[in-house]
mmCIF file of C-alpha atoms in Angstrom:
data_model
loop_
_atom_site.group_PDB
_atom_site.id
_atom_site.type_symbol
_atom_site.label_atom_id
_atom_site.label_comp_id
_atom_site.label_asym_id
_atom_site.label_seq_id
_atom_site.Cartn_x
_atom_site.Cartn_y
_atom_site.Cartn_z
ATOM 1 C CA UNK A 1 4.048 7.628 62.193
ATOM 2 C CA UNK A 2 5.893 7.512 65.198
ATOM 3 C CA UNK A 3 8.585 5.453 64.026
ATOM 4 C CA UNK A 4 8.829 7.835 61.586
ATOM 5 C CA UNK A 5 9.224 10.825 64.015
ATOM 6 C CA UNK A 6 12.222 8.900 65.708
ATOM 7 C CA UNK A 7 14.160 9.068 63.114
ATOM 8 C CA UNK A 8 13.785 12.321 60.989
ATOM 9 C CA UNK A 9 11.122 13.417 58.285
ATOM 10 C CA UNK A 10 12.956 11.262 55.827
ATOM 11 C CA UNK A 11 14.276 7.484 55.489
ATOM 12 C CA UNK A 12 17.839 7.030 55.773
ATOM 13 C CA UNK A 13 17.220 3.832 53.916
ATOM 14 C CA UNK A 14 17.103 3.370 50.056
ATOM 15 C CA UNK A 15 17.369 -0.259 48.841
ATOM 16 C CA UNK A 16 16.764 -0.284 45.030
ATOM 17 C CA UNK A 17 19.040 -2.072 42.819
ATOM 18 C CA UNK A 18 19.905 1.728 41.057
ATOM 19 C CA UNK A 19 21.086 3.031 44.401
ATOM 20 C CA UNK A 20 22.876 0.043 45.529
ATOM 21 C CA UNK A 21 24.987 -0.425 41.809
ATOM 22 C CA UNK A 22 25.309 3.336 41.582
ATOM 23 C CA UNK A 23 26.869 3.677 45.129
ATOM 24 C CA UNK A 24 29.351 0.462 44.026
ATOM 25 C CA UNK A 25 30.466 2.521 41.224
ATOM 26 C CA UNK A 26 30.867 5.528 42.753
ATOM 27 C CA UNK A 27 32.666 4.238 45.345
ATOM 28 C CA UNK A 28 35.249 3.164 42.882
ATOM 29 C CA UNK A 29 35.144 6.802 41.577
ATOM 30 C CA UNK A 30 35.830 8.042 45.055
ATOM 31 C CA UNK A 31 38.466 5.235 45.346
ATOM 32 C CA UNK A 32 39.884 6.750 42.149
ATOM 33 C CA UNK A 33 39.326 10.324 43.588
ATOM 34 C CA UNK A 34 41.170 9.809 46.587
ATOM 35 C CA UNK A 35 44.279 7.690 45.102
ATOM 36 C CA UNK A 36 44.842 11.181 42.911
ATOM 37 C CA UNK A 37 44.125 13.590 45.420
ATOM 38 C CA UNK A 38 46.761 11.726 48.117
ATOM 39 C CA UNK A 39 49.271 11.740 45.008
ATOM 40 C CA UNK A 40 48.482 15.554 44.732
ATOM 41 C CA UNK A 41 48.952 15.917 48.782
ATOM 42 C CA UNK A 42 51.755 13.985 48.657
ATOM 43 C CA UNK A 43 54.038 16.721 46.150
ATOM 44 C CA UNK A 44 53.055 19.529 48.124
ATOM 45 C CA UNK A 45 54.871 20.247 51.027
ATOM 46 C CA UNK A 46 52.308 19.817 53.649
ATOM 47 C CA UNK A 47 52.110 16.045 52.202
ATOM 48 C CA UNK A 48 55.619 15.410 53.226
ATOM 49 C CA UNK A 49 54.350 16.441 56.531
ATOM 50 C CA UNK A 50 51.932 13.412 56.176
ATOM 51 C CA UNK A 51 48.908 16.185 55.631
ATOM 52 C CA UNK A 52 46.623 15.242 53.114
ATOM 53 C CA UNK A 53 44.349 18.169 52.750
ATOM 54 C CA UNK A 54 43.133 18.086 49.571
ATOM 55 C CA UNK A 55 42.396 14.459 50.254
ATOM 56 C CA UNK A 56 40.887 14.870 53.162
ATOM 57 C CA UNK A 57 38.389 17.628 51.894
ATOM 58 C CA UNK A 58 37.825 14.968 48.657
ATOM 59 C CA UNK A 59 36.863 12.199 51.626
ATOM 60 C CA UNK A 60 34.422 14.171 53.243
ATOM 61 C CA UNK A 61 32.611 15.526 50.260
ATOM 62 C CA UNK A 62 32.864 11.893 48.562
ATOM 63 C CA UNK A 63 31.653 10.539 52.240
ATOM 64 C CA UNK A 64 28.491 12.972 52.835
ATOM 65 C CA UNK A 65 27.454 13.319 48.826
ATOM 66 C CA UNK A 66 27.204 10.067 48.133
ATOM 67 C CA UNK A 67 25.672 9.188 51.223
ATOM 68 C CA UNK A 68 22.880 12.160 50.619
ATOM 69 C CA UNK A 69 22.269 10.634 46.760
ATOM 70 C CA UNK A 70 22.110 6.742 47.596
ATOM 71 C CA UNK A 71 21.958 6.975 51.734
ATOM 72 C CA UNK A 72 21.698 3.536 53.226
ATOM 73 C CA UNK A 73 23.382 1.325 52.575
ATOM 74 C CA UNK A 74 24.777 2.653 49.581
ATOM 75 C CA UNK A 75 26.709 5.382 51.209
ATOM 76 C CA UNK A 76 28.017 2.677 53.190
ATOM 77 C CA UNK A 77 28.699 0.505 50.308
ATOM 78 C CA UNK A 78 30.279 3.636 49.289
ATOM 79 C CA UNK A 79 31.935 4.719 51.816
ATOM 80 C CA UNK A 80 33.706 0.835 52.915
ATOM 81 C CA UNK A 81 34.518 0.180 49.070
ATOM 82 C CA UNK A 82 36.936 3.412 49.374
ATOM 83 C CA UNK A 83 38.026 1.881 52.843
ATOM 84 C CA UNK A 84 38.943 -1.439 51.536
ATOM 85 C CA UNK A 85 40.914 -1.034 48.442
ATOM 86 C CA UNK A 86 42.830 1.323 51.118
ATOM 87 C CA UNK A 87 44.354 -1.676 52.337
ATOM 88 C CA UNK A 88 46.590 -1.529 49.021
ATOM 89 C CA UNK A 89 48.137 1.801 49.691
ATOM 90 C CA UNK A 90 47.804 2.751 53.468
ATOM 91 C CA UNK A 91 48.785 0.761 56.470
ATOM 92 C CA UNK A 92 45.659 2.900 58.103
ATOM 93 C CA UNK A 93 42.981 1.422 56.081
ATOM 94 C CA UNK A 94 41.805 -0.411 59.453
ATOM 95 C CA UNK A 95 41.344 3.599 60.834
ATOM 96 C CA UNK A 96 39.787 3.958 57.256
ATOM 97 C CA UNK A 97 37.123 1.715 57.612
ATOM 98 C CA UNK A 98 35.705 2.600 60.859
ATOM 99 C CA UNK A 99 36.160 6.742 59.704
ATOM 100 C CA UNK A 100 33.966 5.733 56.586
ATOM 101 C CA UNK A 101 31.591 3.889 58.330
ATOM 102 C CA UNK A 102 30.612 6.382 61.115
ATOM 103 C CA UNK A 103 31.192 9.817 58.978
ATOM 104 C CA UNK A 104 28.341 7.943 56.235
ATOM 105 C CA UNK A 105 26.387 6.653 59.031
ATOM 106 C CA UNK A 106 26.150 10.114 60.382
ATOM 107 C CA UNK A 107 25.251 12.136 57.573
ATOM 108 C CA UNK A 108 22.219 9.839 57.539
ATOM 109 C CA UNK A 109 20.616 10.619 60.409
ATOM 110 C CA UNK A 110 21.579 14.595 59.695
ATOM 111 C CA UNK A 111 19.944 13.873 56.161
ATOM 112 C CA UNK A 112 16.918 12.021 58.174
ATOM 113 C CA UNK A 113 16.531 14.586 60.474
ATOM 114 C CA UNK A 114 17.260 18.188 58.562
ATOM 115 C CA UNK A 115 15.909 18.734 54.736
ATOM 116 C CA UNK A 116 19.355 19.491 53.446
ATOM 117 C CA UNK A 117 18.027 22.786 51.989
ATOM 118 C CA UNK A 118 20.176 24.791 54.679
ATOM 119 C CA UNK A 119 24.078 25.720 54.800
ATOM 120 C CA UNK A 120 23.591 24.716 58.739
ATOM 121 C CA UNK A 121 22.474 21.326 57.392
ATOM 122 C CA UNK A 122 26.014 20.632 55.722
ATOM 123 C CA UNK A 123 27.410 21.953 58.553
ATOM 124 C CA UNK A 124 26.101 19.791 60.629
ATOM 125 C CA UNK A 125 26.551 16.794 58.135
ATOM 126 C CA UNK A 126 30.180 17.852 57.590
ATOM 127 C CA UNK A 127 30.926 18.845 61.377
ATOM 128 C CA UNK A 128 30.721 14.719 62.092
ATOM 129 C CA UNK A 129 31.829 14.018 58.906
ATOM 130 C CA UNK A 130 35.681 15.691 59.319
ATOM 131 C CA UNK A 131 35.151 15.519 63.073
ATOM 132 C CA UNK A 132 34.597 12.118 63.545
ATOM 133 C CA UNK A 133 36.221 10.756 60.781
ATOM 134 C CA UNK A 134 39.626 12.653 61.815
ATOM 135 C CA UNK A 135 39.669 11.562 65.162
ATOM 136 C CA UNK A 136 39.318 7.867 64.489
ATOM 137 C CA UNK A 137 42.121 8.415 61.862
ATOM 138 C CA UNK A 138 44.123 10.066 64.554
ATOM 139 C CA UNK A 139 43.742 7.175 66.592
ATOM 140 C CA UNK A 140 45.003 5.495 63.719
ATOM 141 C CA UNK A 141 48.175 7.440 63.764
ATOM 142 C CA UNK A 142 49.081 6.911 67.075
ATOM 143 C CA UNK A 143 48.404 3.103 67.429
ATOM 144 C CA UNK A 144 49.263 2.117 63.490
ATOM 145 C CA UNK A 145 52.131 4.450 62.904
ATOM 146 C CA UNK A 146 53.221 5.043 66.530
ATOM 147 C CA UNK A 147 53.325 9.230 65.572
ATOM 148 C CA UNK A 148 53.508 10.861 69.175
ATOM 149 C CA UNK A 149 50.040 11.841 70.671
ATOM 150 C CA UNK A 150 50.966 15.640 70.233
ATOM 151 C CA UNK A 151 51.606 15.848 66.917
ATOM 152 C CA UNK A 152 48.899 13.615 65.719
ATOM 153 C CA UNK A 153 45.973 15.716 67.389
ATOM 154 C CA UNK A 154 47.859 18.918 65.786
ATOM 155 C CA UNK A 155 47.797 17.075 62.435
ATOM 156 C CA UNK A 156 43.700 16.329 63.093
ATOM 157 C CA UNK A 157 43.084 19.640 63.899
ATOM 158 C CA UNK A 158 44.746 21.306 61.189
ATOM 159 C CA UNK A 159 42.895 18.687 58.971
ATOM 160 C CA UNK A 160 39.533 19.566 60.582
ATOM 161 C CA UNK A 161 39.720 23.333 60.286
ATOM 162 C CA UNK A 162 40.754 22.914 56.170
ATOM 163 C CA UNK A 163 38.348 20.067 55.523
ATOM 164 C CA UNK A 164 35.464 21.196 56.937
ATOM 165 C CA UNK A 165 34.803 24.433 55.853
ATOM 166 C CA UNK A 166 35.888 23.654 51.897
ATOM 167 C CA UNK A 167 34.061 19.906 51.951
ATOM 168 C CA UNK A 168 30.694 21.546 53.191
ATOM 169 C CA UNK A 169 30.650 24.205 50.629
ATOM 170 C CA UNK A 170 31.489 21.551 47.631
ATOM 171 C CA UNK A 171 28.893 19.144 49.392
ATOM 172 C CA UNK A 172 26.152 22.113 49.694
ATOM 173 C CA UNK A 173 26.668 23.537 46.578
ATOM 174 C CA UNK A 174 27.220 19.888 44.011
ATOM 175 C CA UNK A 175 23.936 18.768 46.276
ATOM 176 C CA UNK A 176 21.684 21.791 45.916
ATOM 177 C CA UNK A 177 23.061 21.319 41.560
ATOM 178 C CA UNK A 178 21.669 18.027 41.805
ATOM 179 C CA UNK A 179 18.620 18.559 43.430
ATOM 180 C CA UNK A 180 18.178 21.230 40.862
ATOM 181 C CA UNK A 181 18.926 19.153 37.555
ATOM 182 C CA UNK A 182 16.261 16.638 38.661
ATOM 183 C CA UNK A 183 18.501 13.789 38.774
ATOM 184 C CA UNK A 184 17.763 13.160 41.973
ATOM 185 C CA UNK A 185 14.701 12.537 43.881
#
């Protein structure tokens, strides 16, 4: 019991074979989600500017909704599948890995610790999520790409501000579906 009280109401852990083959296989889908959504980013004019919001808002709901369905370490799985195939279209996949890693890693111990029955939940979830996940992409930007200090930390911000908002309503609102449908437990 008190091991249990250190780390939420619920387990971030779920170590089935189902979870850990569905989170494989979705992290392809999210592989597949992202390579479309950068393509989208990329013919819109704030792509040219190297903004990928759509993207970025299909990273962090891919990132927190998988890791709420399979948590750990299939989110992770997840999460680090999407981050490695990066390494065939991004020279920021190194940025990539350690974003995935932290953002999935975080909306576990949100998950652990809040029911995810609240907007403020996904809030949270997302907040670290886009936060997080930005920064250490940012970082990635300035040490990878060499893109002035200034200009990356305007590109993060104007990333956080669109991604977080839209990627914690989809996350709140395909979550509270599922948990409705019964397909989840």
């Amino acid at each position: 019991m008190q091991n249990e009280q250190a780390i939420g109401k619920r387990s971030i852990f779920k170590t089935d074979t189902k979870s850990l083959i569905g989170a494989v296989v979705m992290g392809i889908v999210f592989v597949i989600a992202c390579q479309i959504t950068g393509q989208i980013d990329n013919m819109l004019p704030w792509g040219k500017m190297g903004m990928y919001l759509i993207n970025g808002t299909v990273w962090a709901f891919f990132t927190a909704i998988l890791t709420l369905l399979y948590k750990q370490p299939g989110g992770l799985i997840a999460a680090e599948v999407e981050a490695v195939i990066s390494v065939m279209y991004s020279p920021l996949w190194v940025a990539f890995i350690f974003a995935n890693g932290i953002a999935s890693i975080w909306v576990s111990f949100v998950a652990a610790k809040y029911d995810m029955t609240k907007w403020s939940h996904h809030i949270i979830a997302q907040a670290g999520v886009c936060v997080f996940g930005n920064i250490i992409v940012s970082i990635g930007l300035v040490f990878i790409l060499g893109l002035p200090v200034n200009v990356a930390a305007i590109e993060t911000l104007i990333l956080i501000a669109v991604t977080w908002p839209l990627a914690t309503i989809a996350t709140k609102k395909v979550y509270d579906a599922l948990m409705k449908s019964g397909m989840v437990k």
